[in-house]
Coordinates of C-alpha atoms and ligand atoms in Angstrom, one line a residue:
M1 CA -117.2 89.7 85.9
D2 CA -118.5 88.6 82.6
I3 CA -120.4 90.3 79.7
N4 CA -123.7 88.2 81.0
A5 CA -122.9 89.5 84.2
L6 CA -122.7 93.0 83.4
T7 CA -125.4 92.1 81.2
H8 CA -127.7 92.1 84.0
K9 CA -126.6 94.8 86.2
A10 CA -127.3 97.0 83.8
K11 CA -130.8 95.1 83.0
V12 CA -131.3 95.6 87.1
G13 CA -130.1 99.3 87.4
F14 CA -132.3 100.3 84.5
K15 CA -135.4 98.5 86.3
V16 CA -134.7 100.0 90.0
T17 CA -133.3 103.8 88.3
F18 CA -137.0 104.3 85.7
E19 CA -139.0 101.8 87.2
N20 CA -139.8 99.9 83.8
D21 CA -137.7 97.3 81.7
S22 CA -135.2 97.7 79.3
S23 CA -135.9 96.1 75.3
I24 CA -132.8 96.7 74.1
V25 CA -129.1 96.0 75.5
A26 CA -125.9 97.5 73.5
A27 CA -122.3 96.7 74.7
A28 CA -118.9 98.4 73.1
P29 CA -115.5 97.4 74.2
G30 CA -112.2 99.0 75.1
R31 CA -109.3 98.0 73.6
V32 CA -105.3 97.4 74.1
N33 CA -103.0 97.8 71.4
L34 CA -100.0 95.6 70.7
I35 CA -97.6 97.8 69.4
G36 CA -97.9 101.2 67.5
E37 CA -98.3 103.7 69.7
H38 CA -99.1 107.6 69.2
I39 CA -98.9 107.0 65.2
D40 CA -102.7 106.4 64.2
Y41 CA -102.5 110.6 63.7
C42 CA -99.4 109.9 61.4
D43 CA -101.0 107.9 59.0
G44 CA -99.1 104.8 60.7
F45 CA -100.0 101.2 61.0
V46 CA -101.5 100.3 64.8
L47 CA -102.2 96.9 66.1
P48 CA -105.0 97.1 68.5
F49 CA -107.9 94.3 69.4
A50 CA -110.9 95.2 71.1
L51 CA -110.6 94.0 74.6
A52 CA -113.3 91.7 76.4
Q53 CA -114.1 93.9 78.7
N54 CA -116.8 96.3 77.8
I55 CA -119.3 99.5 78.2
V56 CA -123.0 98.0 78.3
I57 CA -126.1 100.1 77.9
A58 CA -129.3 98.5 79.2
A59 CA -132.1 101.4 77.5
A60 CA -136.1 101.4 76.2
P61 CA -137.9 104.3 74.4
N62 CA -139.8 106.7 77.0
D63 CA -142.2 108.1 74.9
T64 CA -140.7 111.7 75.5
S65 CA -138.0 114.3 73.8
I66 CA -135.8 113.1 76.3
A67 CA -132.5 111.2 77.2
R68 CA -132.0 110.4 80.6
F69 CA -129.0 108.7 81.2
A70 CA -128.1 106.9 84.5
S71 CA -124.7 104.7 85.1
D72 CA -123.6 102.2 88.4
Q73 CA -121.3 105.3 89.3
G74 CA -123.8 107.4 91.7
D75 CA -127.1 108.3 91.6
E76 CA -127.1 111.1 88.8
I77 CA -129.9 111.3 86.1
V78 CA -127.9 112.8 83.3
E79 CA -131.5 114.3 81.2
I80 CA -131.0 116.1 77.4
D81 CA -133.2 117.7 75.6
L82 CA -133.7 116.3 72.2
T83 CA -135.7 118.8 70.6
G84 CA -133.1 120.7 69.4
D85 CA -128.9 121.4 68.7
I86 CA -127.5 119.1 71.3
L87 CA -124.7 121.7 72.9
E88 CA -121.7 120.2 75.4
S89 CA -122.3 120.9 79.1
S90 CA -121.9 119.3 82.4
P91 CA -121.4 116.8 83.4
K92 CA -118.5 116.1 81.7
W93 CA -118.8 112.7 81.0
A94 CA -122.3 112.9 79.4
N95 CA -120.6 115.3 76.4
Y96 CA -119.6 111.1 75.1
P97 CA -123.5 111.0 74.6
R98 CA -124.4 114.9 73.8
G99 CA -121.6 114.3 70.8
V100 CA -122.7 111.0 69.4
M101 CA -126.3 111.9 69.8
Q102 CA -126.0 115.6 67.3
Y103 CA -123.8 113.8 65.0
F104 CA -125.7 111.1 64.6
R105 CA -128.2 113.1 63.7
E106 CA -126.5 115.1 61.5
E107 CA -125.1 112.6 60.3
T108 CA -128.5 110.0 59.2
G109 CA -131.1 112.8 59.0
C110 CA -132.8 110.5 61.9
S111 CA -134.6 112.6 64.4
L112 CA -134.2 111.3 68.1
T113 CA -136.9 110.7 70.2
G114 CA -136.9 110.5 74.1
F115 CA -135.2 107.4 75.8
D116 CA -133.6 106.1 79.0
A117 CA -130.4 104.5 79.5
Y118 CA -128.7 102.8 82.4
I119 CA -124.3 101.9 82.1
T120 CA -122.4 99.6 83.5
S121 CA -119.1 99.0 82.8
N122 CA -115.7 96.8 83.5
V123 CA -113.4 98.6 81.3
P124 CA -110.8 100.3 83.6
A125 CA -111.6 104.0 83.7
G126 CA -108.8 106.5 83.2
G127 CA -106.8 103.2 83.1
G128 CA -105.6 104.1 79.0
L129 CA -108.1 101.3 77.6
S130 CA -110.6 103.8 75.8
S131 CA -113.3 103.6 77.8
S132 CA -114.0 106.9 76.4
A133 CA -114.4 105.3 72.6
A134 CA -116.1 101.9 74.0
F135 CA -118.5 104.6 75.4
E136 CA -119.0 106.3 72.0
L137 CA -119.3 103.2 70.2
A138 CA -122.0 101.7 72.7
V139 CA -124.3 104.5 72.7
A140 CA -124.2 105.0 68.7
T141 CA -124.9 101.3 68.4
L142 CA -127.7 101.7 70.7
L143 CA -128.8 104.9 68.4
E144 CA -129.0 102.5 65.8
E145 CA -131.4 99.9 66.8
L146 CA -133.2 102.7 68.6
T147 CA -133.8 104.4 64.5
K148 CA -133.6 101.1 62.9
K149 CA -130.9 103.2 61.2
T150 CA -127.8 101.0 61.0
L151 CA -125.0 103.0 60.3
G152 CA -121.5 101.8 58.6
T153 CA -118.8 100.3 60.8
K154 CA -116.7 102.9 59.9
E155 CA -118.6 105.7 59.5
K156 CA -120.1 105.2 62.7
A157 CA -116.7 104.8 63.8
L158 CA -115.3 108.0 62.5
L159 CA -118.9 109.6 63.8
S160 CA -117.7 109.0 67.7
Q161 CA -114.0 110.0 66.8
K162 CA -115.3 113.2 66.0
A163 CA -117.5 113.2 68.9
E164 CA -114.0 112.8 71.2
H165 CA -113.1 115.7 69.0
H166 CA -115.4 118.4 69.4
Y167 CA -117.1 116.9 72.9
A168 CA -114.3 115.4 75.0
H169 CA -111.3 118.0 73.4
V170 CA -109.0 115.3 72.4
P171 CA -107.5 115.8 69.1
C172 CA -106.9 111.5 68.7
G173 CA -106.5 109.7 65.6
I174 CA -108.7 106.7 64.7
M175 CA -107.2 103.3 66.3
D176 CA -109.4 103.5 70.1
Q177 CA -112.8 104.3 67.4
F178 CA -112.1 101.3 65.1
A179 CA -110.9 98.5 67.5
S180 CA -114.2 99.1 69.4
A181 CA -115.9 99.6 66.3
F182 CA -114.5 96.7 64.5
G183 CA -113.3 94.1 66.7
E184 CA -113.2 90.5 66.4
E185 CA -112.7 87.6 68.5
N186 CA -108.7 85.4 68.2
H187 CA -108.0 88.8 65.8
L188 CA -106.2 91.5 66.1
V189 CA -107.5 94.8 64.2
L190 CA -104.0 96.0 62.1
I191 CA -105.1 99.3 60.6
D192 CA -104.0 100.9 58.1
C193 CA -104.4 105.0 59.1
Q194 CA -103.7 106.4 55.9
I195 CA -106.5 104.8 54.5
S196 CA -108.4 104.6 57.3
E197 CA -108.7 100.6 56.4
P198 CA -108.3 97.5 59.0
H199 CA -107.6 94.4 58.1
L200 CA -108.2 91.5 61.0
V201 CA -105.4 89.4 61.8
P202 CA -105.5 86.2 63.3
F203 CA -104.8 86.0 66.8
E204 CA -105.7 82.7 68.5
N205 CA -102.6 80.5 69.8
P206 CA -104.2 79.2 73.0
D207 CA -100.2 79.2 74.2
L208 CA -100.4 83.3 74.3
T209 CA -101.7 85.4 76.9
V210 CA -101.9 88.9 77.2
I211 CA -101.8 90.7 80.3
V212 CA -103.3 94.4 81.1
A213 CA -101.3 96.1 83.7
N214 CA -102.7 99.2 85.2
T215 CA -100.4 101.7 86.9
C216 CA -103.7 103.3 88.6
V217 CA -101.9 106.4 88.0
S218 CA -103.2 109.2 85.1
H219 CA -100.7 111.8 85.0
E220 CA -101.2 115.1 83.0
L221 CA -104.4 114.0 81.5
S222 CA -106.0 116.1 79.1
D223 CA -103.6 119.1 79.9
G224 CA -102.4 119.1 76.1
G225 CA -100.0 116.6 76.1
Y226 CA -101.1 114.9 73.9
A227 CA -102.2 117.6 71.7
S228 CA -98.5 118.5 72.1
R229 CA -97.7 115.7 70.8
R230 CA -99.6 115.5 67.8
Q231 CA -98.3 119.2 67.4
N232 CA -94.9 118.2 67.4
T233 CA -95.5 115.1 64.4
E234 CA -97.2 118.2 62.2
D235 CA -94.2 120.4 63.2
G236 CA -91.5 117.7 62.1
L237 CA -93.6 115.9 59.2
K238 CA -93.9 120.2 57.5
I239 CA -89.7 120.5 58.4
I240 CA -88.8 116.9 56.5
G241 CA -91.3 118.7 53.6
K242 CA -93.1 115.4 52.7
E243 CA -96.7 114.9 52.5
T244 CA -96.9 112.1 54.7
W245 CA -95.0 110.0 57.2
R246 CA -95.6 106.7 55.1
D247 CA -92.7 108.1 52.7
V248 CA -90.4 109.8 55.5
S249 CA -87.1 107.7 55.5
M250 CA -84.4 107.4 59.2
D251 CA -82.5 109.3 56.7
D252 CA -84.7 112.2 56.2
V253 CA -85.5 112.7 59.7
E254 CA -81.6 112.7 60.0
A255 CA -81.5 114.7 57.5
A256 CA -83.7 117.5 59.2
K257 CA -81.9 117.1 62.4
E258 CA -80.7 120.6 63.2
E259 CA -83.2 122.5 61.9
M260 CA -85.8 120.3 64.1
G261 CA -84.2 120.8 66.9
D262 CA -84.2 118.2 69.9
V263 CA -87.8 117.6 70.3
I264 CA -89.1 117.5 67.5
F265 CA -86.2 115.6 66.1
R266 CA -87.0 113.1 68.9
R267 CA -90.5 112.9 68.1
S268 CA -90.0 112.2 64.3
R269 CA -87.7 109.6 65.0
H270 CA -90.5 107.9 67.1
V271 CA -93.0 108.0 64.0
V272 CA -90.6 106.7 61.5
S273 CA -89.1 103.4 63.8
E274 CA -92.7 102.9 65.0
I275 CA -94.1 102.7 61.6
Q276 CA -91.0 100.4 61.0
R277 CA -91.7 97.8 63.5
V278 CA -95.5 97.3 63.7
K279 CA -94.6 95.9 59.9
D280 CA -91.8 93.7 61.7
A281 CA -94.4 93.1 64.4
V282 CA -97.1 91.8 62.0
M283 CA -94.6 89.5 60.0
A284 CA -92.9 88.0 63.1
L285 CA -96.2 87.4 64.4
E286 CA -97.3 85.5 61.1
A287 CA -94.1 83.7 61.0
Q288 CA -94.9 82.7 65.0
A289 CA -91.2 84.7 66.1
F290 CA -92.0 85.2 69.7
D291 CA -88.8 85.8 70.2
A292 CA -88.4 89.2 67.7
L293 CA -91.9 90.2 68.4
G294 CA -91.1 90.8 71.7
S295 CA -88.0 92.9 71.0
Y296 CA -90.2 95.0 69.0
M297 CA -91.9 95.5 71.6
Y298 CA -89.4 96.5 74.7
A299 CA -88.2 98.8 71.5
S300 CA -91.1 100.6 71.4
H301 CA -91.2 100.9 75.1
D302 CA -88.3 102.5 75.0
S303 CA -88.8 105.4 71.6
L304 CA -92.2 105.9 73.8
R305 CA -90.5 106.9 77.3
D306 CA -87.3 108.2 75.5
D307 CA -88.2 110.2 72.2
F308 CA -92.0 110.4 72.4
N309 CA -91.6 111.1 76.1
V310 CA -94.9 110.1 77.0
S311 CA -94.1 107.3 79.5
C312 CA -94.0 107.6 83.6
E313 CA -92.3 106.4 86.5
E314 CA -95.1 103.7 87.2
L315 CA -95.5 102.4 83.3
D316 CA -91.8 102.0 83.1
I317 CA -91.5 100.5 86.8
M318 CA -94.3 98.1 85.5
V319 CA -92.7 97.5 82.1
D320 CA -89.2 97.1 83.7
I321 CA -91.0 94.2 86.4
A322 CA -92.0 92.5 83.3
K323 CA -88.6 92.2 81.7
S324 CA -87.0 91.1 84.4
I325 CA -88.9 88.0 84.6
G326 CA -88.2 87.6 81.1
K327 CA -88.1 85.1 78.7
G328 CA -87.3 82.6 81.3
G329 CA -90.1 83.1 83.2
G330 CA -92.7 83.1 80.3
V331 CA -92.8 87.3 79.1
I332 CA -91.8 87.7 75.4
G333 CA -92.6 91.3 75.4
S334 CA -94.1 94.2 77.4
R335 CA -95.0 97.9 76.7
M336 CA -96.9 101.1 78.0
T337 CA -100.2 101.0 75.7
G338 CA -102.2 103.9 74.8
G339 CA -101.8 107.5 75.0
G340 CA -99.6 107.4 77.9
F341 CA -98.5 109.7 80.7
G342 CA -100.0 106.6 82.9
G343 CA -102.3 104.1 82.8
S344 CA -101.8 100.1 81.4
T345 CA -98.9 98.1 80.1
V346 CA -99.7 95.4 78.1
T347 CA -97.4 92.2 78.1
L348 CA -97.4 88.9 75.6
C349 CA -96.7 86.0 77.5
E350 CA -96.9 82.2 77.7
S351 CA -100.1 81.3 79.2
S352 CA -99.1 78.5 80.7
N353 CA -96.9 81.4 83.2
A354 CA -99.2 84.0 83.0
D355 CA -101.1 83.4 86.5
A356 CA -97.5 83.8 88.4
I357 CA -96.7 86.9 86.3
I358 CA -99.5 88.5 87.1
A359 CA -98.6 87.4 90.8
T360 CA -95.5 89.0 90.5
L361 CA -96.1 91.8 88.5
H362 CA -99.0 92.9 91.1
Q363 CA -96.7 92.3 94.4
Q364 CA -93.4 93.9 93.0
Y365 CA -95.5 97.3 91.5
K366 CA -97.0 97.4 94.9
T367 CA -93.7 97.1 96.8
R368 CA -92.0 99.7 94.2
T369 CA -94.7 102.5 94.1
G370 CA -97.1 101.8 97.1
I371 CA -100.0 101.5 94.7
T372 CA -102.1 98.5 94.1
P373 CA -102.4 98.0 90.4
E374 CA -105.3 96.3 88.2
I375 CA -104.0 93.1 86.7
F376 CA -106.1 91.2 84.0
T377 CA -105.8 88.8 81.2
S378 CA -107.9 89.7 77.6
R379 CA -108.2 87.8 74.6
P380 CA -109.6 89.9 71.3
S381 CA -113.3 89.9 71.4
Q382 CA -116.4 91.0 69.7
G383 CA -116.3 94.5 68.6
A384 CA -119.7 96.8 69.1
R385 CA -123.0 95.1 69.1
I386 CA -126.5 94.9 69.9
L387 CA -126.8 91.8 72.8
E388 CA -130.7 92.3 73.3
G389 CA -132.6 94.0 70.7
A390 CA -136.0 95.8 70.3
P391 CA -138.5 93.9 68.2
R392 CA -138.3 94.5 64.6
A393 CA -141.4 94.9 62.1
A394 CA -142.0 91.9 60.1
Q395 CA -140.0 92.4 57.4
V396 CA -141.8 90.5 54.5
V397 CA -144.7 91.7 53.1
P398 CA -147.0 89.4 51.0
P399 CA -146.8 90.4 47.5
S400 CA -150.8 92.1 46.6
P401 CA -152.7 90.0 43.7
E402 CA -153.0 93.2 41.4
L403 CA -148.7 93.6 41.6
D404 CA -147.4 89.6 41.2
P405 CA -146.8 88.8 37.8
I406 CA -147.8 85.6 38.1
G407 CA -151.0 86.2 39.6
Ligands
GLA501 C1 -105.1 107.7 72.8 C2 -105.8 108.2 71.2 C3 -105.5 107.0 69.8 C4 -104.1 106.9 70.0 C5 -103.4 106.4 71.2 C6 -101.9 106.2 71.3 O1 -105.7 106.5 72.7 O2 -106.9 107.9 71.5 O3 -105.8 107.9 68.9 O4 -103.3 107.8 69.3 O5 -103.3 107.2 72.2 O6 -101.5 105.2 70.2

């Protein structure tokens, strides 16, 4: 379903649910990460892009002090009172907009008045493709339009990350929200996570295609696997005794091996090697050295599987199939993408072979696991935006005669 069809679905859903026409449509994309995993919270570099898959919200003010959220996922309408502090509550999915609304008010000083919102999405939920960041950014963008108060893009991404930390209790880094906020067509978003700065890297070669393969499994989701990995890296850095991972060399990690013990040592080795791989991958991309780029992607997967232990059997199988298709079949590189423990892989391939590769991934994955995967191609697309806006008050006010210096 493309963005137009998704928008249509959101507007029709809005009308049927709230018996009114929507006046605003906001959208924000999920993301896929080409390389640089589990190092956004280690001051590393990451290289995601905004997917063509989005969360789209149709909305309109409702002249009350209540925000009502409905979606195409069920008949439930969640009502959120905007008169006092907005606290966590049930259902859980509504905690994303709760957090974003609370922080939007705090940070802009704007009060919020009531509105109705209807949500549609073609970002696979639980697919490791940041549907939650897309949801946060779509809500924040909607609030900007409703209040006519525009946040800076970075401010909006950080506000969304804060909602994820405190309302969804995932101590995530900045990658997902930055990719969803800063994404541009035909560009990767290289993020320097030490200074929280995005840098757009052109990615428009029509001969290259990115395949996203959702394994359709999610293990250990918010069971603390993510938080414990983050803690491991903090412990590792403490033992090394440096301020930031950016100043840590592999020699530093080796020197601290005894004191670290096996687990922290392997986590630390992943961080240092992955930071280097992203730098190498960006150079390979610029030099169009695709074989090298592919080898960094495979090495990233191996490190996430063996040192960081965030892969799982299904992700390994999907990467293994891509690798066995290999260069001869048009595969350049493949790896797990996102937080791990299930979710998706990202495979870079030659466009002319993409259909055949998707067919093979699909068929062999199903044979080996018994699970039907969800596989699609995507291109770097635009970040969070308003697709249809509320009419603005006239901006140009003619000067009054008495203030006119010429008159
Ligand atoms: C999740 C988090 C990100 C990042 C990735 C792993 O998607 O939200 O901040 O840490 O995992 O790279």
